[in-house]
Amino acid sequence: MRLPVMEKLKITLSGLLPTMLLIVAVLGSLMAGIASPTEAAAVGAVGALILCICYGKFSLPVMRESLAITVRISAMIMLIVAGGIMFTGIFAANGGSRLIQGLISDMGLGVSGTLVLFLCIVFLLGFVLDWTANVLICVPLFLPVLTAAGVDPIWFGTLVIIVIQTSYLTPPMASSIFYLLSIAPPDMKYGQVCKGVVPFILIQFATLALVVLFPALATWLPQRVVGF
């Protein structure tokens, strides 16, 4: 059955507009300096609760389930954060940072070569590690070397995020593919999903190339908002 255009627009606006307003409320309060990151997260939680009520989906079982899921996810993330901090702390205390700096200096890769090497390591770790653990392990080890070489930390952080997102899509060990398979129809095969993500992988690589060639794409907005 074909829906009229106005009905399609109504459905689109009712589903898209509230979500966009919620995103603007969270990021807007954060970027305007009205709320800290934790307070902005609270704004998002309250906004999501209001939307749930407006859509008529709110109930005590839903609230109970959402709180239980939140506690489980928060505990998992905190455990990953604790493990990552302990690893980097022990590694640095035993001279790990000096070891990395010495190896990079002996290899003679230069700034560009060092950056490519670090991003390749992040990419490979993205196959098997959660993004939180990947960032907590790699960034504290790599960032001092790069900042000493004059690399903008915001630019490097943006490259790391793009690389991690790309690794999540790249077969054969792409986390996103397994997530998609868990919600896909039963007749959808692994190979079909792998073929489907190829355009998105190419887009990610194109985005990475643009940010590498034009660092202002990553640094312009933070400079305007924060002023550094």
mmCIF file of C-alpha atoms in Angstrom:
data_model
loop_
_atom_site.group_PDB
_atom_site.id
_atom_site.type_symbol
_atom_site.label_atom_id
_atom_site.label_comp_id
_atom_site.label_asym_id
_atom_site.label_seq_id
_atom_site.Cartn_x
_atom_site.Cartn_y
_atom_site.Cartn_z
ATOM 1 C CA MET A 1 0.000 0.000 0.000
ATOM 2 C CA ARG A 2 1.379 3.368 -1.066
ATOM 3 C CA LEU A 3 1.121 6.183 1.451
ATOM 4 C CA PRO A 4 0.352 9.747 0.382
ATOM 5 C CA VAL A 5 3.267 12.178 0.381
ATOM 6 C CA MET A 6 1.846 14.200 3.249
ATOM 7 C CA GLU A 7 1.458 11.043 5.338
ATOM 8 C CA LYS A 8 5.098 10.123 4.648
ATOM 9 C CA LEU A 9 6.192 13.624 5.657
ATOM 10 C CA LYS A 10 4.143 13.409 8.850
ATOM 11 C CA ILE A 11 5.695 10.077 9.806
ATOM 12 C CA THR A 12 9.190 11.350 8.981
ATOM 13 C CA LEU A 13 8.792 14.547 10.977
ATOM 14 C CA SER A 14 7.250 12.781 13.969
ATOM 15 C CA GLY A 15 10.172 10.368 14.088
ATOM 16 C CA LEU A 16 13.033 12.652 13.032
ATOM 17 C CA LEU A 17 12.243 16.084 14.480
ATOM 18 C CA PRO A 18 12.016 15.070 18.174
ATOM 19 C CA THR A 19 15.265 13.116 17.873
ATOM 20 C CA MET A 20 17.009 16.096 16.284
ATOM 21 C CA LEU A 21 15.711 18.377 19.048
ATOM 22 C CA LEU A 22 17.082 15.969 21.645
ATOM 23 C CA ILE A 23 20.510 15.987 19.962
ATOM 24 C CA VAL A 24 20.493 19.781 19.790
ATOM 25 C CA ALA A 25 19.505 20.014 23.460
ATOM 26 C CA VAL A 26 22.377 17.755 24.569
ATOM 27 C CA LEU A 27 25.119 19.132 22.325
ATOM 28 C CA GLY A 28 23.796 22.686 22.480
ATOM 29 C CA SER A 29 23.849 22.823 26.274
ATOM 30 C CA LEU A 30 27.361 21.347 26.228
ATOM 31 C CA MET A 31 28.814 23.636 23.538
ATOM 32 C CA ALA A 32 27.151 26.737 24.964
ATOM 33 C CA GLY A 33 28.811 26.112 28.314
ATOM 34 C CA ILE A 34 25.479 25.769 30.075
ATOM 35 C CA ALA A 35 26.123 22.175 31.151
ATOM 36 C CA SER A 36 29.117 19.970 31.833
ATOM 37 C CA PRO A 37 29.360 16.623 29.979
ATOM 38 C CA THR A 38 27.699 14.830 32.900
ATOM 39 C CA GLU A 39 24.928 17.421 33.095
ATOM 40 C CA ALA A 40 24.444 17.258 29.311
ATOM 41 C CA ALA A 41 24.011 13.494 29.637
ATOM 42 C CA ALA A 42 21.314 14.159 32.243
ATOM 43 C CA VAL A 43 19.611 16.521 29.794
ATOM 44 C CA GLY A 44 19.636 13.706 27.242
ATOM 45 C CA ALA A 45 18.182 11.231 29.730
ATOM 46 C CA VAL A 46 15.367 13.595 30.704
ATOM 47 C CA GLY A 47 14.687 14.402 27.048
ATOM 48 C CA ALA A 48 14.521 10.704 26.166
ATOM 49 C CA LEU A 49 12.091 10.141 29.058
ATOM 50 C CA ILE A 50 9.875 12.981 27.810
ATOM 51 C CA LEU A 51 9.889 11.558 24.279
ATOM 52 C CA CYS A 52 9.009 8.113 25.627
ATOM 53 C CA ILE A 53 6.014 9.591 27.444
ATOM 54 C CA CYS A 54 4.954 11.634 24.391
ATOM 55 C CA TYR A 55 5.078 8.545 22.160
ATOM 56 C CA GLY A 56 2.935 6.650 24.685
ATOM 57 C CA LYS A 57 5.588 3.999 25.307
ATOM 58 C CA PHE A 58 6.271 4.745 28.964
ATOM 59 C CA SER A 59 5.487 2.171 31.626
ATOM 60 C CA LEU A 60 7.042 0.919 34.831
ATOM 61 C CA PRO A 61 8.376 -2.301 33.203
ATOM 62 C CA VAL A 62 10.016 -0.199 30.472
ATOM 63 C CA MET A 63 11.537 2.093 33.084
ATOM 64 C CA ARG A 64 12.772 -0.872 35.120
ATOM 65 C CA GLU A 65 14.326 -2.523 32.055
ATOM 66 C CA SER A 66 15.997 0.689 30.881
ATOM 67 C CA LEU A 67 17.508 1.273 34.329
ATOM 68 C CA ALA A 68 18.808 -2.302 34.469
ATOM 69 C CA ILE A 69 20.392 -1.986 31.019
ATOM 70 C CA THR A 70 21.921 1.360 31.980
ATOM 71 C CA VAL A 71 23.495 -0.126 35.106
ATOM 72 C CA ARG A 72 24.918 -3.095 33.153
ATOM 73 C CA ILE A 73 26.367 -0.921 30.389
ATOM 74 C CA SER A 74 27.775 1.616 32.864
ATOM 75 C CA ALA A 75 29.409 -1.148 34.896
ATOM 76 C CA MET A 76 30.916 -2.661 31.757
ATOM 77 C CA ILE A 77 32.303 0.688 30.601
ATOM 78 C CA MET A 78 33.712 1.485 34.044
ATOM 79 C CA LEU A 79 35.425 -1.905 34.152
ATOM 80 C CA ILE A 80 36.964 -1.269 30.723
ATOM 81 C CA VAL A 81 38.057 2.223 31.792
ATOM 82 C CA ALA A 82 39.620 0.875 34.999
ATOM 83 C CA GLY A 83 41.479 -1.822 33.068
ATOM 84 C CA GLY A 84 42.710 0.639 30.457
ATOM 85 C CA ILE A 85 43.911 3.130 33.068
ATOM 86 C CA MET A 86 45.714 0.405 35.030
ATOM 87 C CA PHE A 87 47.414 -0.909 31.891
ATOM 88 C CA THR A 88 48.611 2.492 30.667
ATOM 89 C CA GLY A 89 49.634 3.516 34.183
ATOM 90 C CA ILE A 90 51.733 0.393 34.768
ATOM 91 C CA PHE A 91 53.178 0.586 31.251
ATOM 92 C CA ALA A 92 54.176 4.234 31.693
ATOM 93 C CA ALA A 93 55.560 3.662 35.204
ATOM 94 C CA ASN A 94 57.865 0.974 33.838
ATOM 95 C CA GLY A 95 59.247 3.232 31.106
ATOM 96 C CA GLY A 96 56.847 2.315 28.336
ATOM 97 C CA SER A 97 56.587 5.863 26.996
ATOM 98 C CA ARG A 98 60.363 6.188 26.803
ATOM 99 C CA LEU A 99 60.511 2.814 25.060
ATOM 100 C CA ILE A 100 58.033 3.946 22.395
ATOM 101 C CA GLN A 101 59.847 7.233 21.868
ATOM 102 C CA GLY A 102 63.155 5.379 21.528
ATOM 103 C CA LEU A 103 61.738 2.899 19.022
ATOM 104 C CA ILE A 104 60.184 5.631 16.900
ATOM 105 C CA SER A 105 63.419 7.611 16.974
ATOM 106 C CA ASP A 106 65.458 4.551 15.935
ATOM 107 C CA MET A 107 63.050 3.719 13.109
ATOM 108 C CA GLY A 108 63.436 7.195 11.641
ATOM 109 C CA LEU A 109 59.887 7.353 10.321
ATOM 110 C CA GLY A 110 59.420 11.076 10.703
ATOM 111 C CA VAL A 111 56.196 12.725 11.804
ATOM 112 C CA SER A 112 54.064 11.427 8.910
ATOM 113 C CA GLY A 113 55.406 7.885 9.169
ATOM 114 C CA THR A 114 54.908 7.835 12.920
ATOM 115 C CA LEU A 115 51.330 9.041 12.533
ATOM 116 C CA VAL A 116 50.588 6.350 9.937
ATOM 117 C CA LEU A 117 52.146 3.662 12.164
ATOM 118 C CA PHE A 118 50.081 4.694 15.186
ATOM 119 C CA LEU A 119 46.849 4.818 13.154
ATOM 120 C CA CYS A 120 47.568 1.357 11.722
ATOM 121 C CA ILE A 121 48.000 0.000 15.262
ATOM 122 C CA VAL A 122 44.690 1.592 16.311
ATOM 123 C CA PHE A 123 43.040 0.127 13.210
ATOM 124 C CA LEU A 124 44.260 -3.410 13.946
ATOM 125 C CA LEU A 125 43.308 -3.196 17.623
ATOM 126 C CA GLY A 126 39.847 -2.034 16.576
ATOM 127 C CA PHE A 127 39.158 -5.535 15.256
ATOM 128 C CA VAL A 128 39.363 -7.097 18.708
ATOM 129 C CA LEU A 129 38.973 -4.295 21.264
ATOM 130 C CA ASP A 130 36.084 -2.119 22.289
ATOM 131 C CA TRP A 131 36.600 1.507 21.290
ATOM 132 C CA THR A 132 36.892 2.578 24.923
ATOM 133 C CA ALA A 133 39.740 0.164 25.621
ATOM 134 C CA ASN A 134 41.373 1.048 22.304
ATOM 135 C CA VAL A 135 41.386 4.757 23.114
ATOM 136 C CA LEU A 136 42.483 4.308 26.731
ATOM 137 C CA ILE A 137 45.398 2.073 25.738
ATOM 138 C CA CYS A 138 46.634 3.788 22.580
ATOM 139 C CA VAL A 139 46.031 7.512 23.021
ATOM 140 C CA PRO A 140 47.982 7.977 26.311
ATOM 141 C CA LEU A 141 50.926 6.094 24.775
ATOM 142 C CA PHE A 142 50.940 7.731 21.348
ATOM 143 C CA LEU A 143 49.825 11.281 22.107
ATOM 144 C CA PRO A 144 52.969 12.454 23.995
ATOM 145 C CA VAL A 145 55.150 11.353 21.073
ATOM 146 C CA LEU A 146 53.014 13.189 18.551
ATOM 147 C CA THR A 147 52.501 16.371 20.563
ATOM 148 C CA ALA A 148 56.266 16.562 21.065
ATOM 149 C CA ALA A 149 56.550 16.429 17.272
ATOM 150 C CA GLY A 150 54.063 19.306 16.897
ATOM 151 C CA VAL A 151 50.956 17.309 15.938
ATOM 152 C CA ASP A 152 47.635 18.891 16.940
ATOM 153 C CA PRO A 153 46.011 16.581 19.549
ATOM 154 C CA ILE A 154 42.479 17.415 18.364
ATOM 155 C CA TRP A 155 43.413 16.518 14.801
ATOM 156 C CA PHE A 156 45.013 13.262 15.936
ATOM 157 C CA GLY A 157 42.003 12.429 18.101
ATOM 158 C CA THR A 158 39.679 12.933 15.138
ATOM 159 C CA LEU A 159 41.823 10.636 12.988
ATOM 160 C CA VAL A 160 41.760 7.988 15.726
ATOM 161 C CA ILE A 161 37.957 8.132 15.899
ATOM 162 C CA ILE A 162 37.609 7.768 12.126
ATOM 163 C CA VAL A 163 40.065 4.853 12.062
ATOM 164 C CA ILE A 164 38.254 3.047 14.891
ATOM 165 C CA GLN A 165 34.916 3.504 13.121
ATOM 166 C CA THR A 166 36.449 2.103 9.941
ATOM 167 C CA SER A 167 37.907 -0.925 11.719
ATOM 168 C CA TYR A 168 34.472 -1.700 13.153
ATOM 169 C CA LEU A 169 33.159 -2.000 9.574
ATOM 170 C CA THR A 170 36.069 -3.829 7.947
ATOM 171 C CA PRO A 171 35.832 -7.638 7.558
ATOM 172 C CA PRO A 172 36.694 -10.261 8.608
ATOM 173 C CA MET A 173 36.441 -9.268 12.289
ATOM 174 C CA ALA A 174 34.180 -6.233 12.076
ATOM 175 C CA SER A 175 32.138 -5.731 15.231
ATOM 176 C CA SER A 176 29.439 -3.792 13.391
ATOM 177 C CA ILE A 177 28.840 -6.695 10.996
ATOM 178 C CA PHE A 178 28.092 -9.055 13.877
ATOM 179 C CA TYR A 179 25.833 -6.428 15.455
ATOM 180 C CA LEU A 180 23.931 -6.134 12.175
ATOM 181 C CA LEU A 181 23.660 -9.913 11.815
ATOM 182 C CA SER A 182 22.127 -10.140 15.283
ATOM 183 C CA ILE A 183 19.159 -7.999 14.170
ATOM 184 C CA ALA A 184 19.069 -8.932 10.477
ATOM 185 C CA PRO A 185 16.511 -11.358 8.984
ATOM 186 C CA PRO A 186 17.475 -15.034 9.417
ATOM 187 C CA ASP A 187 18.061 -15.542 5.683
ATOM 188 C CA MET A 188 20.727 -12.806 5.508
ATOM 189 C CA LYS A 189 24.243 -14.211 5.257
ATOM 190 C CA TYR A 190 27.589 -12.944 6.521
ATOM 191 C CA GLY A 191 28.869 -12.429 2.984
ATOM 192 C CA GLN A 192 25.887 -10.254 2.081
ATOM 193 C CA VAL A 193 26.527 -7.956 5.024
ATOM 194 C CA CYS A 194 30.234 -7.742 4.138
ATOM 195 C CA LYS A 195 29.352 -6.651 0.614
ATOM 196 C CA GLY A 196 26.853 -4.149 1.976
ATOM 197 C CA VAL A 197 29.382 -2.347 4.184
ATOM 198 C CA VAL A 198 31.951 -1.839 1.389
ATOM 199 C CA PRO A 199 30.534 1.567 0.291
ATOM 200 C CA PHE A 200 30.571 2.768 3.889
ATOM 201 C CA ILE A 201 34.201 1.639 4.320
ATOM 202 C CA LEU A 202 35.146 3.607 1.201
ATOM 203 C CA ILE A 203 33.327 6.656 2.554
ATOM 204 C CA GLN A 204 35.215 6.313 5.846
ATOM 205 C CA PHE A 205 38.549 6.161 4.038
ATOM 206 C CA ALA A 206 37.578 9.180 1.938
ATOM 207 C CA THR A 207 36.694 11.050 5.123
ATOM 208 C CA LEU A 208 40.022 10.046 6.665
ATOM 209 C CA ALA A 209 41.881 11.317 3.590
ATOM 210 C CA LEU A 210 40.026 14.644 3.695
ATOM 211 C CA VAL A 211 40.793 15.193 7.383
ATOM 212 C CA VAL A 212 44.452 14.284 6.774
ATOM 213 C CA LEU A 213 44.730 16.716 3.858
ATOM 214 C CA PHE A 214 42.674 19.472 5.489
ATOM 215 C CA PRO A 215 43.230 19.446 9.286
ATOM 216 C CA ALA A 216 40.961 22.470 9.678
ATOM 217 C CA LEU A 217 38.001 20.146 9.147
ATOM 218 C CA ALA A 218 38.763 18.750 12.615
ATOM 219 C CA THR A 219 40.194 21.806 14.354
ATOM 220 C CA TRP A 220 38.136 24.761 13.083
ATOM 221 C CA LEU A 221 34.990 24.206 15.180
ATOM 222 C CA PRO A 222 36.818 23.418 18.481
ATOM 223 C CA GLN A 223 38.931 26.536 17.989
ATOM 224 C CA ARG A 224 35.803 28.657 17.543
ATOM 225 C CA VAL A 225 33.909 27.079 20.418
ATOM 226 C CA VAL A 226 36.643 26.569 22.994
ATOM 227 C CA GLY A 227 39.172 29.104 21.721
ATOM 228 C CA PHE A 228 42.385 27.085 21.621
#
